[in-house]
mmCIF file of C-alpha atoms in Angstrom:
data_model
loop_
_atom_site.group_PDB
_atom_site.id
_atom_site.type_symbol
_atom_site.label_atom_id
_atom_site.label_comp_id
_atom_site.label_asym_id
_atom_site.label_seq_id
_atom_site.Cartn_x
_atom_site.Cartn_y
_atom_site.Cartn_z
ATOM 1 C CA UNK A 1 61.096 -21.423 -92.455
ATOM 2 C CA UNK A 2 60.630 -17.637 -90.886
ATOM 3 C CA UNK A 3 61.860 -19.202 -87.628
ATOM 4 C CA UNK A 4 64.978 -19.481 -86.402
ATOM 5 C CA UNK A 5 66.529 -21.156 -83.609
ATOM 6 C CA UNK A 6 69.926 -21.916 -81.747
ATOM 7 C CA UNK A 7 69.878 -24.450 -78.577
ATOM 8 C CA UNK A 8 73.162 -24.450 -76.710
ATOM 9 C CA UNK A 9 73.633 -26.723 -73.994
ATOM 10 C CA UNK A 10 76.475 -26.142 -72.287
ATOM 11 C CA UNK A 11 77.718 -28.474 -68.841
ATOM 12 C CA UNK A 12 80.196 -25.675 -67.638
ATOM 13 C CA UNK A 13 79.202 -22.842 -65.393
ATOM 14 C CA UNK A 14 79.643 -19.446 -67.148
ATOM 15 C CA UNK A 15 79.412 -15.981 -65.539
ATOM 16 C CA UNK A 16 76.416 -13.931 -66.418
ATOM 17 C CA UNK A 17 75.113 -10.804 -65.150
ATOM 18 C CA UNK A 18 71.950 -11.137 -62.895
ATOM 19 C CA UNK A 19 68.459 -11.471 -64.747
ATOM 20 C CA UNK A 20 66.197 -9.790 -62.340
ATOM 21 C CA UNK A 21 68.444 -8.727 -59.547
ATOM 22 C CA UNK A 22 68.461 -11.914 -57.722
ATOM 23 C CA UNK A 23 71.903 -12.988 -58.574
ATOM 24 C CA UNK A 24 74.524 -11.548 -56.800
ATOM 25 C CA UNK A 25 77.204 -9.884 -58.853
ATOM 26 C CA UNK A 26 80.079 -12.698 -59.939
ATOM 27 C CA UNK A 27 77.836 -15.554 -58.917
ATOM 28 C CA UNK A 28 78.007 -18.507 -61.278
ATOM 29 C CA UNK A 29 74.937 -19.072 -64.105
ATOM 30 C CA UNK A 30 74.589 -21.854 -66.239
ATOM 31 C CA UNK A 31 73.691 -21.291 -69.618
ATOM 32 C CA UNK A 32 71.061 -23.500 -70.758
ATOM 33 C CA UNK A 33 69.409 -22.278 -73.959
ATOM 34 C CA UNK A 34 69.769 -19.522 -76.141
ATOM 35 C CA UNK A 35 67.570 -18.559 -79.324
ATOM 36 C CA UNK A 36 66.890 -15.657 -81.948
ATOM 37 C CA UNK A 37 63.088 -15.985 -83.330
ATOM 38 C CA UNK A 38 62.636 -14.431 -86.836
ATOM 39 C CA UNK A 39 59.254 -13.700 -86.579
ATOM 40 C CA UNK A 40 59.470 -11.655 -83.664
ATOM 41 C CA UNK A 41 62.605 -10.489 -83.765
ATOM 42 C CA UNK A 42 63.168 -11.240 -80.242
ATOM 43 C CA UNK A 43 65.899 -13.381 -78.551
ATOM 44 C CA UNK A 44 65.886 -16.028 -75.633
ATOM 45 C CA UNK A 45 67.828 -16.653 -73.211
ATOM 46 C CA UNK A 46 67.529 -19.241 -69.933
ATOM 47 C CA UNK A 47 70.315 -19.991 -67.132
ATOM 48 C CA UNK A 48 70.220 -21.508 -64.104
ATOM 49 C CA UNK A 49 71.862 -19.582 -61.105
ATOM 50 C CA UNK A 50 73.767 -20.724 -58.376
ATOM 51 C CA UNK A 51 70.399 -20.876 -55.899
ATOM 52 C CA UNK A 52 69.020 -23.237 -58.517
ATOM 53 C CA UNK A 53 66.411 -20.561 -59.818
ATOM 54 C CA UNK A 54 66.041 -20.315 -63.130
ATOM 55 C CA UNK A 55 66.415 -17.085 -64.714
ATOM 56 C CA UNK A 56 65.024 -16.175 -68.172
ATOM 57 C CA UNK A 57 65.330 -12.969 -70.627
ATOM 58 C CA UNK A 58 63.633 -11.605 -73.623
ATOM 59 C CA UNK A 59 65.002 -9.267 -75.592
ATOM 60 C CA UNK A 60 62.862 -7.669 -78.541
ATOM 61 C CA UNK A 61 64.466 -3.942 -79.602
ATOM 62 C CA UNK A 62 64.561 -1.867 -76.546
ATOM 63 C CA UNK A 63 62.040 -4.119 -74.754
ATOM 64 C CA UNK A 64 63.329 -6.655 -71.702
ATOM 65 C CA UNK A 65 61.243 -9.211 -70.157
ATOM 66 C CA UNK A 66 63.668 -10.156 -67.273
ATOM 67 C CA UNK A 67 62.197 -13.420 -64.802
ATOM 68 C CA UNK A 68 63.141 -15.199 -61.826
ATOM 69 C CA UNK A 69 61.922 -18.416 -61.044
ATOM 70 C CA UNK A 70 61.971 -21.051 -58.103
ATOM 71 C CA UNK A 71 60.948 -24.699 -57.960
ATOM 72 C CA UNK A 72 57.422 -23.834 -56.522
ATOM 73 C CA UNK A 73 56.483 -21.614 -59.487
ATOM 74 C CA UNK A 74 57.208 -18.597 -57.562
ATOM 75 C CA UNK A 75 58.297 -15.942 -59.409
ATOM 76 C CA UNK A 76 59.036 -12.319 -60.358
ATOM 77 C CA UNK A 77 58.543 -10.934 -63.621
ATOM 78 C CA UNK A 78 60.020 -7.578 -64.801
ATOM 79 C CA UNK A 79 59.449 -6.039 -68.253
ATOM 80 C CA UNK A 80 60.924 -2.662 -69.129
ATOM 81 C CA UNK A 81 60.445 -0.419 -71.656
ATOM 82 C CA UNK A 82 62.366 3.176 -71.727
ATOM 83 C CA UNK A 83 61.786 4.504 -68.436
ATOM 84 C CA UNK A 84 58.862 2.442 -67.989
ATOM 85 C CA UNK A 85 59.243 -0.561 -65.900
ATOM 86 C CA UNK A 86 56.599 -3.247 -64.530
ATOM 87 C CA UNK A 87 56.989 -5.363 -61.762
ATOM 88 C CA UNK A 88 54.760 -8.679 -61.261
ATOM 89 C CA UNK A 89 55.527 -10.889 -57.955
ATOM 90 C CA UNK A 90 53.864 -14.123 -57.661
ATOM 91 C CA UNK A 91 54.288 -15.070 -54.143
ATOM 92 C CA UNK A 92 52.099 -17.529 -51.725
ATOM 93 C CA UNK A 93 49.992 -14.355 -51.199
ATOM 94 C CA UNK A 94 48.864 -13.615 -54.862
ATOM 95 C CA UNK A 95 50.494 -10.808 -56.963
ATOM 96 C CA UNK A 96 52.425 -8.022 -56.542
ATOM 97 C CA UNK A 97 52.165 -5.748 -58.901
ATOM 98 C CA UNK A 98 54.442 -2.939 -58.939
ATOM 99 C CA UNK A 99 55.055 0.319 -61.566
ATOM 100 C CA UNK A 100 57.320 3.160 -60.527
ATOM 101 C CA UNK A 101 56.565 3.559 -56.760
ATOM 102 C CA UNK A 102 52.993 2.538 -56.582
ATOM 103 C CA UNK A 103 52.049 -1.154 -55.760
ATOM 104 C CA UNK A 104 49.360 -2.950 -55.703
ATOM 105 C CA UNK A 105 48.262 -6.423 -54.591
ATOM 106 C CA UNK A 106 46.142 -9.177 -55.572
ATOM 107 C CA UNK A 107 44.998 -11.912 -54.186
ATOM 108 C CA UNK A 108 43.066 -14.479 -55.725
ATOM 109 C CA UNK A 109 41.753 -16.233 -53.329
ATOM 110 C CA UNK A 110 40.495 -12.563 -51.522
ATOM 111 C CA UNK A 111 37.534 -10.651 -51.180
ATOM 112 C CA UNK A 112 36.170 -8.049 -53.485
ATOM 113 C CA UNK A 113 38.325 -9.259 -56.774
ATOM 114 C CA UNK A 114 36.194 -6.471 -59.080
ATOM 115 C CA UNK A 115 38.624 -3.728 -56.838
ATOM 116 C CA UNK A 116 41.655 -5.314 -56.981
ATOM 117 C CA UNK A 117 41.480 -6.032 -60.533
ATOM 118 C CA UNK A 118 40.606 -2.531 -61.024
ATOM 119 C CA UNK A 119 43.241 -1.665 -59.055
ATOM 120 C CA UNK A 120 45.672 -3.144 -61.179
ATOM 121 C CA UNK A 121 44.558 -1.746 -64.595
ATOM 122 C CA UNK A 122 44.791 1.463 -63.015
ATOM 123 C CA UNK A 123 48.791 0.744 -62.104
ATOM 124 C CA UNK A 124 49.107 -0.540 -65.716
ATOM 125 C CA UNK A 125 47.212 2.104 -67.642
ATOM 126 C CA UNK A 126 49.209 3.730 -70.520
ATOM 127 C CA UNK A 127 52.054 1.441 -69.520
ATOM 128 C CA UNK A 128 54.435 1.168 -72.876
ATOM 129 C CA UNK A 129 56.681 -1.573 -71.117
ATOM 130 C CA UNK A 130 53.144 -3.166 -71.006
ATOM 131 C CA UNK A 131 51.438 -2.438 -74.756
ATOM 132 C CA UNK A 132 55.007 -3.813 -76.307
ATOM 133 C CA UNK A 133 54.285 -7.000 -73.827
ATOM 134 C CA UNK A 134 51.130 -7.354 -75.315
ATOM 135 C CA UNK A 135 51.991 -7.040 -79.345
ATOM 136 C CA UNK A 136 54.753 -9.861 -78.970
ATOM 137 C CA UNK A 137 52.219 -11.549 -76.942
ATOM 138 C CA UNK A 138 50.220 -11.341 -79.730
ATOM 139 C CA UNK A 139 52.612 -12.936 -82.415
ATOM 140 C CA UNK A 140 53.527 -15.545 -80.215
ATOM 141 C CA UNK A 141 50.361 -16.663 -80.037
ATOM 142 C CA UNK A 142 49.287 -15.950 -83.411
ATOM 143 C CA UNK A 143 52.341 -18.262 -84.830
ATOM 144 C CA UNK A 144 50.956 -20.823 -87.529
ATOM 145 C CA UNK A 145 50.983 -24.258 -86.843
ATOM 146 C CA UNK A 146 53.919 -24.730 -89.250
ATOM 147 C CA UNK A 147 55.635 -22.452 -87.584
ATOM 148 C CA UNK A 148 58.315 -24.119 -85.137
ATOM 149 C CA UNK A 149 58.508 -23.025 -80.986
ATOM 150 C CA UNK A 150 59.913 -24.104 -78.067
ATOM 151 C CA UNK A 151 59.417 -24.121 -73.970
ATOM 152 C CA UNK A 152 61.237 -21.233 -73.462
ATOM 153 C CA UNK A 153 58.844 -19.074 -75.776
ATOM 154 C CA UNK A 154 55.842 -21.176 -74.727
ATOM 155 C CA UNK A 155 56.861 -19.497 -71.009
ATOM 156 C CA UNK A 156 56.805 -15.993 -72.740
ATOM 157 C CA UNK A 157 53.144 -16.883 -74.355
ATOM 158 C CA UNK A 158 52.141 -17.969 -70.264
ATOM 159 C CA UNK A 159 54.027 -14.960 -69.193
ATOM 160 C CA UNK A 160 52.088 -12.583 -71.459
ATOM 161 C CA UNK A 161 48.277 -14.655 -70.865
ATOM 162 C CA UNK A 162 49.217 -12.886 -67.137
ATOM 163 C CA UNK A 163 50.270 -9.522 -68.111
ATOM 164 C CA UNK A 164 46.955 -9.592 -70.485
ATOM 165 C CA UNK A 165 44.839 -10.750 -67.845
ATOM 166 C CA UNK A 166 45.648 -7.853 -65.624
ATOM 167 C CA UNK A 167 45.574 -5.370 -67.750
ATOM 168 C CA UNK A 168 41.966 -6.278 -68.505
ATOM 169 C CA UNK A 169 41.737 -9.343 -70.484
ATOM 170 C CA UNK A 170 39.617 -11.643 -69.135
ATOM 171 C CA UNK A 171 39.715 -14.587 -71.671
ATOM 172 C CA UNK A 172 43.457 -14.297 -72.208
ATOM 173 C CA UNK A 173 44.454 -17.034 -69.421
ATOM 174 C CA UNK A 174 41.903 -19.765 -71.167
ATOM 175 C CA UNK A 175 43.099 -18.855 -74.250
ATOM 176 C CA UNK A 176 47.028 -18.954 -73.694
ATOM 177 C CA UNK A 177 46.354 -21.948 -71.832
ATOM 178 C CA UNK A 178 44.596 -23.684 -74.703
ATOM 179 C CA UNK A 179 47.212 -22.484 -76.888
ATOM 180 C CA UNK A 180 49.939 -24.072 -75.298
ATOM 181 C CA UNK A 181 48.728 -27.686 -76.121
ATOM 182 C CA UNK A 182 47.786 -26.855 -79.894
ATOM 183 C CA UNK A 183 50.171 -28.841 -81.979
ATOM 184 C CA UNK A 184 48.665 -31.897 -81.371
ATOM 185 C CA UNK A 185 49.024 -31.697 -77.435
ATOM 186 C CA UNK A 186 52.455 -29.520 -77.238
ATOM 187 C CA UNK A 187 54.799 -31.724 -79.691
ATOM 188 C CA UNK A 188 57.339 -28.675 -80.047
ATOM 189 C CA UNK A 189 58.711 -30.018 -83.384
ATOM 190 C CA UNK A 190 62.055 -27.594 -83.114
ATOM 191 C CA UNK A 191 62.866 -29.851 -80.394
ATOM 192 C CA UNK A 192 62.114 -33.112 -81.940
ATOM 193 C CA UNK A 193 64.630 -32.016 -84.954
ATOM 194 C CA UNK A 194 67.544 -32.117 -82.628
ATOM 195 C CA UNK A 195 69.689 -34.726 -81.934
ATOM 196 C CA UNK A 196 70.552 -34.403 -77.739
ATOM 197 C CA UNK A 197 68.300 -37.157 -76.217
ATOM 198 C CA UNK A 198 68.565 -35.707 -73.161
ATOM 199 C CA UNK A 199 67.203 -32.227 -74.519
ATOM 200 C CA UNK A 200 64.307 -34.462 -75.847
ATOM 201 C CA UNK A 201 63.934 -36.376 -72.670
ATOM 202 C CA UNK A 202 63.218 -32.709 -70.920
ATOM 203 C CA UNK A 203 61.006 -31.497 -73.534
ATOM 204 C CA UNK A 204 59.285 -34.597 -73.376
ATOM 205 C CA UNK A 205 58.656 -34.270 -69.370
ATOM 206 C CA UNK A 206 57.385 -30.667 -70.025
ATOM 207 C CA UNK A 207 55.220 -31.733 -72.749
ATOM 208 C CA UNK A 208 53.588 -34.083 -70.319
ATOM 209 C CA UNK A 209 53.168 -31.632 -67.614
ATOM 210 C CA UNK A 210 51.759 -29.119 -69.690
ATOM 211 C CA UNK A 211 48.797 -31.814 -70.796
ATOM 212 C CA UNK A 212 48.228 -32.567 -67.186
ATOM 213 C CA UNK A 213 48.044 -29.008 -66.447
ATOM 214 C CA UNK A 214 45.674 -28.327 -69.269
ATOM 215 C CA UNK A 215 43.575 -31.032 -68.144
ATOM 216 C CA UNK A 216 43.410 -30.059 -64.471
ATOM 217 C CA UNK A 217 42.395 -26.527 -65.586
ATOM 218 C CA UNK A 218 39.585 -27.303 -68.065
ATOM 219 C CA UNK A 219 38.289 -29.832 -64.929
ATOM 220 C CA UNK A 220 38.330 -26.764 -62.254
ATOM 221 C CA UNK A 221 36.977 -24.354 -65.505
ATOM 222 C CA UNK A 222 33.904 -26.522 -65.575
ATOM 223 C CA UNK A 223 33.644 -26.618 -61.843
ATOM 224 C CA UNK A 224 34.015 -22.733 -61.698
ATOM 225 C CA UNK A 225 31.084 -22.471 -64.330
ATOM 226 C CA UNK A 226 28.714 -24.536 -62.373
ATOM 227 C CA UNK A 227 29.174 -22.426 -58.610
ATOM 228 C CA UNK A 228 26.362 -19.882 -57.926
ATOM 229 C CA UNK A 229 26.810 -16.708 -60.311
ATOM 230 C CA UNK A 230 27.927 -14.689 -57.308
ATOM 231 C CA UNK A 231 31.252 -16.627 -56.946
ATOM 232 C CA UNK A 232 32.201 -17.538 -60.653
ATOM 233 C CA UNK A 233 34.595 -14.657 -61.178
ATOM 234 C CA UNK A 234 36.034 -15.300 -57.920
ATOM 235 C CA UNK A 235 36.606 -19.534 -58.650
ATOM 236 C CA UNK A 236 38.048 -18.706 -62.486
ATOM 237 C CA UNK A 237 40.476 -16.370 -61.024
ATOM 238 C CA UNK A 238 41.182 -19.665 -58.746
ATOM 239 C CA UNK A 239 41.092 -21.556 -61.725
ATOM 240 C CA UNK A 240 44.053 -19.292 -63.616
ATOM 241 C CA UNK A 241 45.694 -18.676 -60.334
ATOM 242 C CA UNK A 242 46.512 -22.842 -60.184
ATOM 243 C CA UNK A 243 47.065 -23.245 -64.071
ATOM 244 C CA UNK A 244 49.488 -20.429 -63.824
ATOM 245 C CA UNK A 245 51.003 -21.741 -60.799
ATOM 246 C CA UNK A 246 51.492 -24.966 -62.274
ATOM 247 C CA UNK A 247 52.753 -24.183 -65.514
ATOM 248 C CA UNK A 248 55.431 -22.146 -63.929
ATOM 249 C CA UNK A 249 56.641 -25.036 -61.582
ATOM 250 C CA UNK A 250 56.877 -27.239 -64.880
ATOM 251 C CA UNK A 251 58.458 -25.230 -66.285
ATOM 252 C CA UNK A 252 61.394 -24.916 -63.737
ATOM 253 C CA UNK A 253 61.663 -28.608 -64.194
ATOM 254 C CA UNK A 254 62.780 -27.516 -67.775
ATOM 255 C CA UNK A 255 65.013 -26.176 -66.896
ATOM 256 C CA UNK A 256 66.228 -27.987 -64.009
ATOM 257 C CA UNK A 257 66.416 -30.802 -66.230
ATOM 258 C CA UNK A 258 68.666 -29.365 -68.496
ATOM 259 C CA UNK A 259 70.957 -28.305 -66.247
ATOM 260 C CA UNK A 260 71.732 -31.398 -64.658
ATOM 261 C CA UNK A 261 75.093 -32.772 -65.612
ATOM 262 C CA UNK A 262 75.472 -34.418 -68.880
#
């Protein structure tokens, strides 16, 4: 198999340096998973800080995906490449979306969502921290069946249906989102291989979520389809706004699972 994976579950607090700036400098992380994928070439990484936010990294040559999250799916998502460096805030207001020292927001439950999408290409035009976003993006979701994967790379897949979406992609949210429960409703066979019931127990949880998820989204998709033409755009960015919200908060519970003492 091309894939490769290591899953370390450790019950001791280690110290790690801060994932997105969040964690203060000596504060104590927990190390919850770690894993190199082949096919990639990128590795994983997920802790859970002190707060109890959940901190993940990707690491793919001189590419970083860096992420904070909370229990309420709030987040902030940084990707770097170079000098280049992206900034995404999902906050109770919409997103934040920040490159070099321009920001700009969007909210989707606003007015006018043609401008602010616009907007936000603009900010993200020629962005290489961006384009290398997209390629893995691209082979993560590309994977054959056959091909083993677990939450934590499922989260970069969500991650990247985001970054696609505003840089211009309208059908990447649907499409991530129907790509997470593929194999046969999200059985992440990696997972099922290993022998930690507890690790099985939280996969299992997630797996659930993420079909719940699904099938809340494809219910407000058909509702969104069915509104008067001059508020569909507005009620599917509604639509990916809650999937996206969701499927972060599950996937917090991961983690928070995990982490709980063995």
């Amino acid at each position: 198999m091309r894939w490769t994976t290591q899953v370390i579950i450790v019950t001791l607090g280690v110290t790690m340096a801060p994932a997105v700036g969040t964690a203060q400098e000596g504060r104590q992380q927990r190390r919850i998973t770690a894993q190199h994928d082949s096919l990639s070439n990128a590795d994983f990484s997920t802790t859970m800080d002190a707060n109890g936010s959940a901190q993940f990294t990707v690491k793919a040559g001189d590419f970083l995906l860096e992420k904070a999250l909370d229990s309420s799916g709030t987040f902030t998502l940084r990707i770097t490449q170079g000098r280049d460096r992206v900034t995404i805030v999902r906050d109770q207001a919409g997103y934040l979306v920040g490159r070099g020292k321009r920001t700009v927001r969007l909210d989707p439950r606003g007015e006018d969502q043609q401008a602010a999408h616009d907007a936000v290409r603009g900010l993200l035009l020629g962005s290489p921290a961006v384009r290398s976003f997209r390629r893995l993006g691209l082979v993560l979701e590309s994977r054959d069946e056959a091909e083993a994967e677990s939450p934590v790379m499922l989260s970069t897949l969500i991650d990247g249906g985001l970054v696609q979406m505003l840089d211009g992609d309208p059908g990447a949210v649907p499409r991530v989102a129907n790509r997470t429960v593929r194999k046969h409703r999200a059985q992440l066979r990696s997972v099922r291989r290993l022998p930690d019931n507890m690790f099985k127990d939280c996969v299992g949880l997630y797996e659930t979520s993420l079909l719940d998820a699904w099938s809340q989204y494809t219910q407000c998709m058909d509702w969104a389809q069915n509104v008067h033409w001059w508020f569909s755009d507005w009620a599917e960015d509604l639509c990916h706004w809650e999937w996206i919200s969701r499927a972060q908060a599950y996937l917090w519970q991961f983690v928070s699972c995990l982490a709980l003492p063995i």
